[in-house]
Coordinates of C-alpha atoms in Angstrom, one line a residue:
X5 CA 35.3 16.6 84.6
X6 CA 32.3 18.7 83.9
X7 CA 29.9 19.6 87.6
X8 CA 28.1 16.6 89.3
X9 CA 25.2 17.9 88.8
X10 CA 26.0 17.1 85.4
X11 CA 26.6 13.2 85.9
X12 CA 23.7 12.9 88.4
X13 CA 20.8 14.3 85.8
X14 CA 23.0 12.2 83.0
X15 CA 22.1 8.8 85.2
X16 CA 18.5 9.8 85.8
X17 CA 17.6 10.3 82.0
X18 CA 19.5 6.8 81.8
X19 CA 17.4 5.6 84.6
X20 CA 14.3 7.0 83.2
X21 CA 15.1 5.9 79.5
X22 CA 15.7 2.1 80.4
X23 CA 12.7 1.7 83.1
X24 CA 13.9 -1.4 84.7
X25 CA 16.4 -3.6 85.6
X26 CA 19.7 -3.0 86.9
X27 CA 22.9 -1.5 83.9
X28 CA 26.2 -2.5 84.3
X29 CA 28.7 -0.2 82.8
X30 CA 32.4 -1.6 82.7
X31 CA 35.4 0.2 83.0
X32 CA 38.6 -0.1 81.2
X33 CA 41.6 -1.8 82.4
X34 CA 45.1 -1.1 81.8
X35 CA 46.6 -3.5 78.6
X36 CA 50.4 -4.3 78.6
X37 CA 52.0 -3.5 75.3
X38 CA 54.8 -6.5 75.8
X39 CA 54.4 -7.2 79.3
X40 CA 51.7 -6.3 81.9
X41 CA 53.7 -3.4 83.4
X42 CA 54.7 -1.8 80.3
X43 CA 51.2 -0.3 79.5
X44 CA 49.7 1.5 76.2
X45 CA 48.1 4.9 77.4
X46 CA 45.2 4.3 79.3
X47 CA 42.2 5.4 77.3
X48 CA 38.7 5.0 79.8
X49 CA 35.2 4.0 77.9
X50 CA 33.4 6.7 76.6
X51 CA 30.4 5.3 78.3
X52 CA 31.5 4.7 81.3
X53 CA 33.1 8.8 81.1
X54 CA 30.0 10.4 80.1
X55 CA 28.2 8.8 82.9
X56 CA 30.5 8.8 85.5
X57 CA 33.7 10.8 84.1
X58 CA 35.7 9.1 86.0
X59 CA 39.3 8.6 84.3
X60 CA 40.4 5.4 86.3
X61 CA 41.7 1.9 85.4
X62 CA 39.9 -0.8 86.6
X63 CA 36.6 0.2 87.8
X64 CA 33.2 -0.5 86.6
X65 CA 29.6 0.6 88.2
X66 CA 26.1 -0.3 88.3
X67 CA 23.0 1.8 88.0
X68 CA 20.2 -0.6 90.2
X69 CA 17.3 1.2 88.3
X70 CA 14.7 -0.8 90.5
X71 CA 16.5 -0.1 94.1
X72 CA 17.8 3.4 93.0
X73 CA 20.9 2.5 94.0
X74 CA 24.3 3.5 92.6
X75 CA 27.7 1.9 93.4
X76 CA 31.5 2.2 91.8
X77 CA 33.2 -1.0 92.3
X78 CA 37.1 -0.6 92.8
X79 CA 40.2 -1.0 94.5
X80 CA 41.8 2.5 96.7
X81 CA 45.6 2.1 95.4
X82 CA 47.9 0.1 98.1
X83 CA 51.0 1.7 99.7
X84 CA 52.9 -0.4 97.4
X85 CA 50.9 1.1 94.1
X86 CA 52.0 4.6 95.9
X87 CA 55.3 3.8 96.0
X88 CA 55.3 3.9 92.2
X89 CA 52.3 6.1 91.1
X90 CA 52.8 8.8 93.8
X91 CA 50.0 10.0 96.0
X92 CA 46.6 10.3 94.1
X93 CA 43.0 11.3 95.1
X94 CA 41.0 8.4 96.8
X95 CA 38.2 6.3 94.8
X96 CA 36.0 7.8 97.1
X97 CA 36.4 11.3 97.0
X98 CA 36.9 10.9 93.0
X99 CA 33.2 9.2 93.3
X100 CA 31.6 12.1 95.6
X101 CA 32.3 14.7 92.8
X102 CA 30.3 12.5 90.4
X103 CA 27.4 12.6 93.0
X104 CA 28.4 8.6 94.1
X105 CA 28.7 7.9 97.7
X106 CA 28.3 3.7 97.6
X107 CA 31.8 2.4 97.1
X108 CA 32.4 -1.3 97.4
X109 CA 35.9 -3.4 96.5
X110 CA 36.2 -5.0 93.0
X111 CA 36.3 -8.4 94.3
X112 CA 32.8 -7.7 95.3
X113 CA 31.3 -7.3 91.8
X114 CA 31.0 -11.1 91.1
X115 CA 29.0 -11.7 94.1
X116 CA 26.9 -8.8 93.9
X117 CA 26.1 -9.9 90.1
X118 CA 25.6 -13.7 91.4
X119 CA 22.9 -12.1 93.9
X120 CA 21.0 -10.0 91.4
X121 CA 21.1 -12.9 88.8
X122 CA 19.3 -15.3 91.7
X123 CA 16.6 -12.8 92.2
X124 CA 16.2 -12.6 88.1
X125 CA 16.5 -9.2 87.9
X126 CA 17.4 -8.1 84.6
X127 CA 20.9 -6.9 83.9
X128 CA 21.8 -4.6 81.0
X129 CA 25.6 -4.2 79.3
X130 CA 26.6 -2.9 76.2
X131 CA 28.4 -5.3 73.6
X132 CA 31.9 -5.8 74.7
X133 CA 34.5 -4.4 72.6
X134 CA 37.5 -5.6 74.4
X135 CA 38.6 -9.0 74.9
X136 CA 38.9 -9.0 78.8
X137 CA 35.2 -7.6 79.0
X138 CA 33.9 -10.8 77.2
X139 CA 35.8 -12.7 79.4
X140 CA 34.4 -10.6 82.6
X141 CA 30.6 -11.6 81.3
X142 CA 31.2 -15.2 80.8
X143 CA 32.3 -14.9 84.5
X144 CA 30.2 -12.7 85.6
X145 CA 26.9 -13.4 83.9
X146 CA 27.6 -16.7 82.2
X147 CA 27.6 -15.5 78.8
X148 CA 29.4 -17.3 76.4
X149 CA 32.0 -15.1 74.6
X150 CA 30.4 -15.7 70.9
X151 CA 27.2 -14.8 72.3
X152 CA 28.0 -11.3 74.4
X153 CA 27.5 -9.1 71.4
X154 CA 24.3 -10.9 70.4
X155 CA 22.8 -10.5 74.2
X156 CA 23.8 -7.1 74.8
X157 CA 20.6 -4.3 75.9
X158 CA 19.1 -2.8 72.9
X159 CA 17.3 -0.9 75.1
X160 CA 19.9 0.2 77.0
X161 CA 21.8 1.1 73.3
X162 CA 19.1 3.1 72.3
X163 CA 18.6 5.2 75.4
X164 CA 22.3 5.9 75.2
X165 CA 22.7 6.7 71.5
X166 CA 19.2 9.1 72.8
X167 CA 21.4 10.7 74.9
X168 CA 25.0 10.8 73.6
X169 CA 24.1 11.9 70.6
X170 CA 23.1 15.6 71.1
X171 CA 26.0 17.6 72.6
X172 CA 25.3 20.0 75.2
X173 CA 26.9 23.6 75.7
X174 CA 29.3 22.8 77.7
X175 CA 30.1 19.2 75.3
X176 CA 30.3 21.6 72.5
X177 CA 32.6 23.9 74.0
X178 CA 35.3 21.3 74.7
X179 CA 35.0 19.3 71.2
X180 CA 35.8 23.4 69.7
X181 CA 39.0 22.8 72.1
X182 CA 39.9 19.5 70.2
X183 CA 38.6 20.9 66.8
X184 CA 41.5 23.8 67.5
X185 CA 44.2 22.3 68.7
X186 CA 43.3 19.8 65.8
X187 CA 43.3 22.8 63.5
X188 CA 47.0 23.8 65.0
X189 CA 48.3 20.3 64.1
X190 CA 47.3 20.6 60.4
X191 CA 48.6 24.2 60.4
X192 CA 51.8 22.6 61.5
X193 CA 51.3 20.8 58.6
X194 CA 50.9 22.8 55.9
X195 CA 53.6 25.5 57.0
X196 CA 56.5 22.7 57.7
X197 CA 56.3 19.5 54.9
X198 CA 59.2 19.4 52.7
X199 CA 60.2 17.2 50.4
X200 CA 62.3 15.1 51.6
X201 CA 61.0 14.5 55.5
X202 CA 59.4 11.6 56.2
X203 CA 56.0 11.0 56.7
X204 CA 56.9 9.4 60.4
X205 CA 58.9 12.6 61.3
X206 CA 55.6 14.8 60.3
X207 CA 53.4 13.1 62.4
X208 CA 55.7 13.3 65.3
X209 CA 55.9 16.7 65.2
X210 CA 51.4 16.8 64.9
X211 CA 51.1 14.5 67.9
X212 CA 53.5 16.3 69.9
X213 CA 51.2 19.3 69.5
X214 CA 48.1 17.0 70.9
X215 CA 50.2 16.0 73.8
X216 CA 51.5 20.1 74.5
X217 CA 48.0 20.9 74.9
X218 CA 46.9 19.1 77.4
X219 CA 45.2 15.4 75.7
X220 CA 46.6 13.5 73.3
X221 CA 45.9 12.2 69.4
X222 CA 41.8 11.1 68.8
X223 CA 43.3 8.2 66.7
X224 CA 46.9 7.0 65.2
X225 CA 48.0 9.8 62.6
X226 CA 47.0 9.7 59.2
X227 CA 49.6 11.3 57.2
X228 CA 50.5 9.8 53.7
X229 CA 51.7 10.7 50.1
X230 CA 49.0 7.4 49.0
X231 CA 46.2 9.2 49.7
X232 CA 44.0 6.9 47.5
X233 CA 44.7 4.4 50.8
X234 CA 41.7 5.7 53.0
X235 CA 43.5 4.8 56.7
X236 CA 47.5 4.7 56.0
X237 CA 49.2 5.8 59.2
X238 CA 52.8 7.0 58.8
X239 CA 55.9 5.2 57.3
X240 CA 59.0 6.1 56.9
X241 CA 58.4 6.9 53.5
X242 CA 60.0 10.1 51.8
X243 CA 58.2 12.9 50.9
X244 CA 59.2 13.9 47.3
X245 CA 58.3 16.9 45.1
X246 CA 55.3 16.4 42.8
X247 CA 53.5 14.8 45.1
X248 CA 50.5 15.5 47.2
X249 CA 50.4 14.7 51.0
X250 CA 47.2 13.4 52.7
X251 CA 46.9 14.3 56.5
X252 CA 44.0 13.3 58.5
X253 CA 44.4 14.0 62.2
X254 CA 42.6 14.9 65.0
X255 CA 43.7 15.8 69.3
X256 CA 41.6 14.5 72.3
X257 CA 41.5 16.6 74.9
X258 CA 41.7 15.6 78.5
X259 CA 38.2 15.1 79.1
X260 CA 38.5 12.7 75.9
X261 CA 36.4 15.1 73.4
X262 CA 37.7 14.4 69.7
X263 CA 38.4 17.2 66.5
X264 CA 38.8 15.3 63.3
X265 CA 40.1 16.8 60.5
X266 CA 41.9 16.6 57.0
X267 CA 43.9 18.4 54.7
X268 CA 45.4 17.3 51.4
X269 CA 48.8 20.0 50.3
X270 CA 51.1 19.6 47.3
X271 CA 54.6 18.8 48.7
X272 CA 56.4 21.5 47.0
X273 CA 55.2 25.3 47.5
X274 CA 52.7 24.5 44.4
X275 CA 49.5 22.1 43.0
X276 CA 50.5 21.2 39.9
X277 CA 47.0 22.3 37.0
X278 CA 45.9 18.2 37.4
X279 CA 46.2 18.2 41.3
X280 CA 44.9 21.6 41.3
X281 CA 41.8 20.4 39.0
X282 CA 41.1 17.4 41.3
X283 CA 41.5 19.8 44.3
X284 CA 38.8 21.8 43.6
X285 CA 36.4 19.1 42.8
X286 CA 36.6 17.9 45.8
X287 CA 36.2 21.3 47.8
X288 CA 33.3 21.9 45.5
X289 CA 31.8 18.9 46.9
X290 CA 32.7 19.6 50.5
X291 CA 31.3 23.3 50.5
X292 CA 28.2 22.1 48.8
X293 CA 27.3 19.5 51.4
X294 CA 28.2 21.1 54.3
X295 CA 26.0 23.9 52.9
X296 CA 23.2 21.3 52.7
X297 CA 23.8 19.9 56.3
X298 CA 20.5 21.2 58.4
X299 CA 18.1 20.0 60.8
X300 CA 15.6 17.5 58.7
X301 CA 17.4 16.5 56.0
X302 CA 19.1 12.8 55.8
X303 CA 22.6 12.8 55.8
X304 CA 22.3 9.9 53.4
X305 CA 20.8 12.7 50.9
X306 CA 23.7 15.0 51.6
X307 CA 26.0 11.8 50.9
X308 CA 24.5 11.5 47.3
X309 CA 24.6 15.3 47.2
X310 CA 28.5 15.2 47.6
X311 CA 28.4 12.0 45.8
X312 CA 26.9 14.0 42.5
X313 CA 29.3 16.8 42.9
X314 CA 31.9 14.4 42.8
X315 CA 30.9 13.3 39.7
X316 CA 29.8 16.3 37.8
X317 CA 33.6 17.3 37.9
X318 CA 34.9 14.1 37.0
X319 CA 32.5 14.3 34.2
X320 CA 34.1 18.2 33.4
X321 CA 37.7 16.5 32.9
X322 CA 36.2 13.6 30.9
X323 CA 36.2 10.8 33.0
X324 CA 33.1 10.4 33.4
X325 CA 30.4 10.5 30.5
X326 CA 26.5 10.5 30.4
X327 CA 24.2 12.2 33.3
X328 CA 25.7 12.3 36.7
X329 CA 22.7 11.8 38.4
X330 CA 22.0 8.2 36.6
X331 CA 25.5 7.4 36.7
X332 CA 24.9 8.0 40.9
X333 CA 22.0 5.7 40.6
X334 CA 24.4 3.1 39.2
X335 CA 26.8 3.5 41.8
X336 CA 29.6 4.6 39.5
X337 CA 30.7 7.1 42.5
X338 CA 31.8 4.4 44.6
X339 CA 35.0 3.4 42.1
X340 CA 36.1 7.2 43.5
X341 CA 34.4 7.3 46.6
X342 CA 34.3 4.5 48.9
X343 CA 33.9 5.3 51.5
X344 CA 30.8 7.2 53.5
X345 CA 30.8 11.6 54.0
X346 CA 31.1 11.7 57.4
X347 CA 29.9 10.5 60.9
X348 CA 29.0 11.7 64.6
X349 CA 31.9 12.8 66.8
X350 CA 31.9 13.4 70.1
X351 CA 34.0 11.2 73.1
X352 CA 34.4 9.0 70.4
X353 CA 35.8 10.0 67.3
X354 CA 33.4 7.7 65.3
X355 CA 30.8 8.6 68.0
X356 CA 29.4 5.0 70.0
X357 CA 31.0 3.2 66.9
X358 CA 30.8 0.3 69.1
X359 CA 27.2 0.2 69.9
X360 CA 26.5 -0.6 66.2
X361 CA 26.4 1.9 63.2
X362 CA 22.5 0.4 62.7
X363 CA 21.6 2.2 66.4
X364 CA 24.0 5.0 65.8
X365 CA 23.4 6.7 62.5
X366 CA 20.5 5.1 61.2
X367 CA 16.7 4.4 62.4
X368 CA 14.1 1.1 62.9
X369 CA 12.8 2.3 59.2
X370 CA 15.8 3.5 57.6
X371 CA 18.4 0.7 57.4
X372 CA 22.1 0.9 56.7
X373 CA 23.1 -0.1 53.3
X374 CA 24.9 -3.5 52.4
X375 CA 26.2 -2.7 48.6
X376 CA 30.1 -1.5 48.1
X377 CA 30.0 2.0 49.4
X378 CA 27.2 2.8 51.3
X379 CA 27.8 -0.2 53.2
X380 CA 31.1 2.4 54.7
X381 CA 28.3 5.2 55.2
X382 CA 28.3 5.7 59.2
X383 CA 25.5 8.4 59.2
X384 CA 22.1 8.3 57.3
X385 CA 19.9 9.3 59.5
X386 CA 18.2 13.0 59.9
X387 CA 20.3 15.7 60.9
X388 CA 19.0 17.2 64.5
X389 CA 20.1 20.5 66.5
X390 CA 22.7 19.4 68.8
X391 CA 24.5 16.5 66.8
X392 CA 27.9 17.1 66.0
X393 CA 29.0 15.4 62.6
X394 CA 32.5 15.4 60.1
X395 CA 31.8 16.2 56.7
X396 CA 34.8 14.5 54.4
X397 CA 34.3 13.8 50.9
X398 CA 37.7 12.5 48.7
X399 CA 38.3 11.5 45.5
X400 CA 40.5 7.9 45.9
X401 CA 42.3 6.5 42.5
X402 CA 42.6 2.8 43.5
X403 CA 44.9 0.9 40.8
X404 CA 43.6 -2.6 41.8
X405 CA 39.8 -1.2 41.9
X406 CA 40.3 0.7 38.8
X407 CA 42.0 -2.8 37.5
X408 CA 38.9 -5.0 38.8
X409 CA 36.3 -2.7 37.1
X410 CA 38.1 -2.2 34.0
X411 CA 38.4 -6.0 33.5
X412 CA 34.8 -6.5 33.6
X413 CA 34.1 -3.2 31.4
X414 CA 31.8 -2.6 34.8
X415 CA 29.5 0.6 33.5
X416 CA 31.5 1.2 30.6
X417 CA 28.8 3.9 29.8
X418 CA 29.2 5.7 32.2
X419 CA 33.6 5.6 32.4
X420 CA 35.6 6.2 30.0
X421 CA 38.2 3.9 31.1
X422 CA 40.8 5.5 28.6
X423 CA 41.1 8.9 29.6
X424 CA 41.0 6.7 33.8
X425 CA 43.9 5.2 32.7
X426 CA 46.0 9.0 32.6
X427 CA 44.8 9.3 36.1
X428 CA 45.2 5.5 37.5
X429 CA 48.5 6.9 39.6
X430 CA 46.8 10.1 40.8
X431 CA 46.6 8.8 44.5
X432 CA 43.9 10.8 46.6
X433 CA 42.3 13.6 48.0
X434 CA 40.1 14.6 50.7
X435 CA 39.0 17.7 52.6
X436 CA 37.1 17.2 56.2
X437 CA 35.6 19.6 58.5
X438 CA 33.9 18.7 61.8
X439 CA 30.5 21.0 62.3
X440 CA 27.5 21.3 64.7
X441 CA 23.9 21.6 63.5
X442 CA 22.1 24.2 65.0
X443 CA 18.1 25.4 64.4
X444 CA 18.7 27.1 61.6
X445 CA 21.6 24.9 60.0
X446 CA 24.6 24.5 60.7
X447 CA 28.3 25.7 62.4
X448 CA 32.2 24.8 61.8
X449 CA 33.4 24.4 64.5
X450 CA 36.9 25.8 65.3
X451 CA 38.8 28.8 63.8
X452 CA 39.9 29.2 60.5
X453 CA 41.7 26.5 58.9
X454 CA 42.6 27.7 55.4
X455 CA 41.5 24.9 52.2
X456 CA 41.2 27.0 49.2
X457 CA 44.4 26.5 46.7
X458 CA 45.1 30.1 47.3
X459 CA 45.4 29.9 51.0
X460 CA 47.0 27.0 51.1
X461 CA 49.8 27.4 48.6
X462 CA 50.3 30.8 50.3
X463 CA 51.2 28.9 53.7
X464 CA 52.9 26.4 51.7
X465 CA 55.3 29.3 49.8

């Protein structure tokens, strides 16, 4: 955990931010994978960490803005949990280094809600992403389960994205510790895939990395030969010569702070001159819009930067025909690029991802877009000192997309769905970085992880 001083000035921003009322923040519990003892890895909520970074199943507190009170509710473990777990600190000395000295049993939470509900004092929660939080409302609150999202605190959303989104010092320093250790899973990568491994045994090895130093992976393993397939995890597919592998991967440290990265190597020691062609593209686009990443300026801009880029090569191989910058105002980028450049990253690798992309990476007067994809842009919004962001632009050959459009000769002017057709088995590529913007522009974060061609066929030779 970081000091409790830290935690203590956290919950009277909070306090300050939201005015009134009393916030509930719940706690994760334990979930069975195919019984109730035979658990997944316990991950806490990112909320409930970064306000009281306490890494414990099964508790949930209250900040009681209008009694300034504060109070954990949870159960000490039984002998007969000891017996099992071994001897761990108390609830309540875990609480005192958070700056928490009111500790009440977790039976006592419906009550105490029942009471504060009677005296109509307004209680703020964040929209439940887990089934048994829905369920613990509708108890708890009487809040029917289709309705919890709906009736969640904006308020309390937006003084939390206010908060959570600029990383301090001391956040920074430990999201550098994921960024390397993420950086020494895809060195792993590129020095040791070989034709003929499978993409399940390569990701083994990457997470096992994570788990060595000290946290774990910040999401399931993304390590593929169909890299036009934006999320495939790992199968037990062979790797064969010729191909490219796509591997985007990230670790988590202990105190849960993400890295988020990607690399995209020829299988053998060599890009072949296509791969090579489409490589550089693609790090042209990168290098040019995490050059462009700086306090002020939208990210949405720096999307349509990389976007251009994008198409200004595919134009150079003949792919694309006409001006790039009216073929970006028609969208014709998205048949390549689905998906959005990049997004906040902090506790959680898509940053408060579930307090709504809307409150997250856009503002009250600049909404998130609906159309095919920027409707998959996370980030929009104005860069600021402090935020900590991916940048991860890809070129992605989809067969059925490429199919769809070619059937309805969809901005014909614009593709020359000929020459497409030489490229329709291409797969994908993309390149991501994670970075901190600072006053005068920006930072990678983490050491050197080679992405030029020549450094990375070096490694791979």
């Amino acid at each position: 955990m970081f000091s409790k001083e830290t935690y203590i000035q956290r919950r009277h921003t909070l306090k300050k931010k939201v005015g009134s009322g009393l916030i509930l923040l719940l706690g994760n519990d334990e979930s069975g994978m195919n019984y109730k003892d035979n658990v997944y890895p316990f991950r806490q909520d990112s909320t409930f960490l970064y306000y009281f970074g306490l890494d414990t199943a099964s508790i949930h507190a209250v900040i009681d803005i209008d009694n300034d009170q504060e109070i954990i509710f949870g159960d000490e473990l039984t002998i007969d949990d000891i017996v099992w777990t071994g001897y761990q600190e108390p609830l309540v000395e875990k609480a005192a280094k958070i700056g928490v000295t009111q500790m009440k049993p977790l039976s006592a939470l419906s009550g105490y809600l029942r009471d504060v509900q009677n005296r109509k004092q307004e209680v703020h929660f964040l929209p439940p992403y887990r089934g048994e939080h829905t369920l613990q409302l509708q108890e708890w609150l009487k809040i029917a389960p289709a309705e919890a999202t709906q009736r969640a605190s904006v308020k309390l959303i937006k003084a939390i994205v206010s908060m959570r989104s600029y990383k301090s010092a001391e956040e920074i320093t430990e999201i550098e510790k994921a960024v390397n250790t993420s950086i020494d899973m895809h060195l792993e990568f590129i020095r040791t895939t070989r034709p003929g491994m499978t993409e399940k045994a390569i990701a083994g090895k990457l997470q096992s990395i994570a788990i060595a130093q000290g946290g774990d992976i910040s999401y399931p393993i993304i390590l593929t030969v169909n890299g036009e397939t934006l999320h495939t995890h790992a199968r037990d597919r062979i790797i064969s010569d010729g191909q490219m592998a796509l591997c985007d991967a990230g670790a988590e440290t202990a105190m849960h702070y993400c890295g988020d990265l990607t690399r995209t190597i020829p299988a053998g020691k060599q890009f072949s001159s296509t791969q090579k062609e489409m490589y550089e593209i693609v790090l042209h686009a990168q290098v040019s819009a995490i050059g462009a990443c700086k306090p002020g300026v939208l990210f949405k801009e720096v999307h349509a930067l990389a976007s251009t880029k994008l198409l200004e090569g595919l134009k150079s191989v003949g792919i694309i025909k006409g001006d790039p910058q009216e073929a970006l105002a028609n969208d014709v980028h998205t048949l390549f690029f689905q998906c959005g450049l990049g997004h906040m990253m902090g506790l959680d690798v898509h940053d408060m991802e579930n307090l709504g992309e809307q409150y997250v990476g856009y503002t009250d007067d600049l909404i998130k877009g609906t159309t095919f994809g920027w409707k998959s842009l996370r980030l929009g919004r104005a860069l600021e000192p402090g935020f900590v962001i991916t940048v991860e632009p890809g070129l992605y050959f989809i067969p059925t997309l490429i199919d769809r459009w070619k059937a309805e000769n969809k901005l014909s002017q614009f593709i020359d769905y000929g020459k497409l057709e030489q490229f329709r088995d291409f797969t994908g590529i993309r390149v991501e970085d994670n970075l901190v913007i600072t006053e005068g522009g920006n930072r990678v974060l983490g050491k050197e992880l080679v992405k030029d061609v020549g450094g990375i066929e070096a490694l791979r030779g």
